[in-house]
């Protein structure tokens, strides 16, 4: 950055907001440039939340106010991104009754989610399918194929069976080419959607070498990009290290799931990396001090690897701590640890571009409480920490926007001076 810009850094950072253009979250597609996410030519920092239930609730018109209030309260606390499911396969209130057969009422629920996110200036990450049985997942796809005469031994055949893969590809195409009934915009042309996710926490226990997962990601990333060239794409990985970086496997929890943080994210078409962080689940027999020590290593190793090896942005797409097994102070410590790592990287132009806690609920959703819930209207200390992170990341973005605007003004001034000199003969 130019010297004059650096001199003005401190001054600009604390200027009144009225002197500068608003920083809008809903304009344009989010892109990548090196290790940063970019929106309208300036770095974009994502502070947000998971809310898997958005489509499920929005499919019932009487419950849509919960979706609206969740977005509204999130926006009031500076949050600018949400991650949610764009799937519900078979079972209760499905999006997809069977391969290629869709529930229009549920789809209109997703339409509402996208339109409300647009209204409140919140970007979306939409996931295509679940690794787990909830809302159908890969098990449902495998069962559909079995019902058509396919001989399949395990749910991991989701990643290799040609019939199953075709079902999945068709679901992707259906989503990407759908026209929103409220906005009229095709999903693949909707800038409110920041990114697509191949699968929520993909795991393939049957092949710890990672080759099965690597081939599947490669094939599906190519399929998505052949239909949609506008949006970013990520895998949905938890961040476990695999055989391509065996020296890093010491930083994993004590299990392997057939994924490979480095190799999987180096695949062409994967635009940014993701990491999930649940020390309370992964290290259940460890005390809080040990869990925080693990978390610090987990965060810092992935930030460094995204910066130096992947050279791609890194989003901490899920993190949290359950109040069923810990107190508010312990949860606050985890949030502070994650947010501090993100901010420390972001303020230096590093690869950490944001975090999404699990999970946001609206008032009146007690049956959805899982111990990890955050309800903005409850006004807890955790909410204060979330809001402070929004403010800190937003200050960084505003600084970049302001410096960019000053650079534009300087260029315009130089052009005017050159024109004046030309006209006056000086």
PDB file of N, CA, C and O in Angstrom, residues 199 327 406:
ATOM      1  N   UNK A 199     -20.651 -30.725   1.310  1.00  0.00           N
ATOM      2  CA  UNK A 199     -21.252 -31.607   2.316  1.00  0.00           C
ATOM      3  C   UNK A 199     -20.935 -31.072   3.703  1.00  0.00           C
ATOM      4  O   UNK A 199     -19.844 -30.552   3.944  1.00  0.00           O
ATOM      5  N   UNK A 327     -19.797 -23.978  31.896  1.00  0.00           N
ATOM      6  CA  UNK A 327     -20.440 -22.749  32.318  1.00  0.00           C
ATOM      7  C   UNK A 327     -20.240 -21.638  31.307  1.00  0.00           C
ATOM      8  O   UNK A 327     -19.434 -21.759  30.380  1.00  0.00           O
ATOM      9  N   UNK A 406      -9.855   6.900  -1.036  1.00  0.00           N
ATOM     10  CA  UNK A 406      -8.881   7.984  -1.105  1.00  0.00           C
ATOM     11  C   UNK A 406      -7.963   7.802  -2.304  1.00  0.00           C
ATOM     12  O   UNK A 406      -7.609   8.765  -2.995  1.00  0.00           O
TER      13      UNK A 406
END
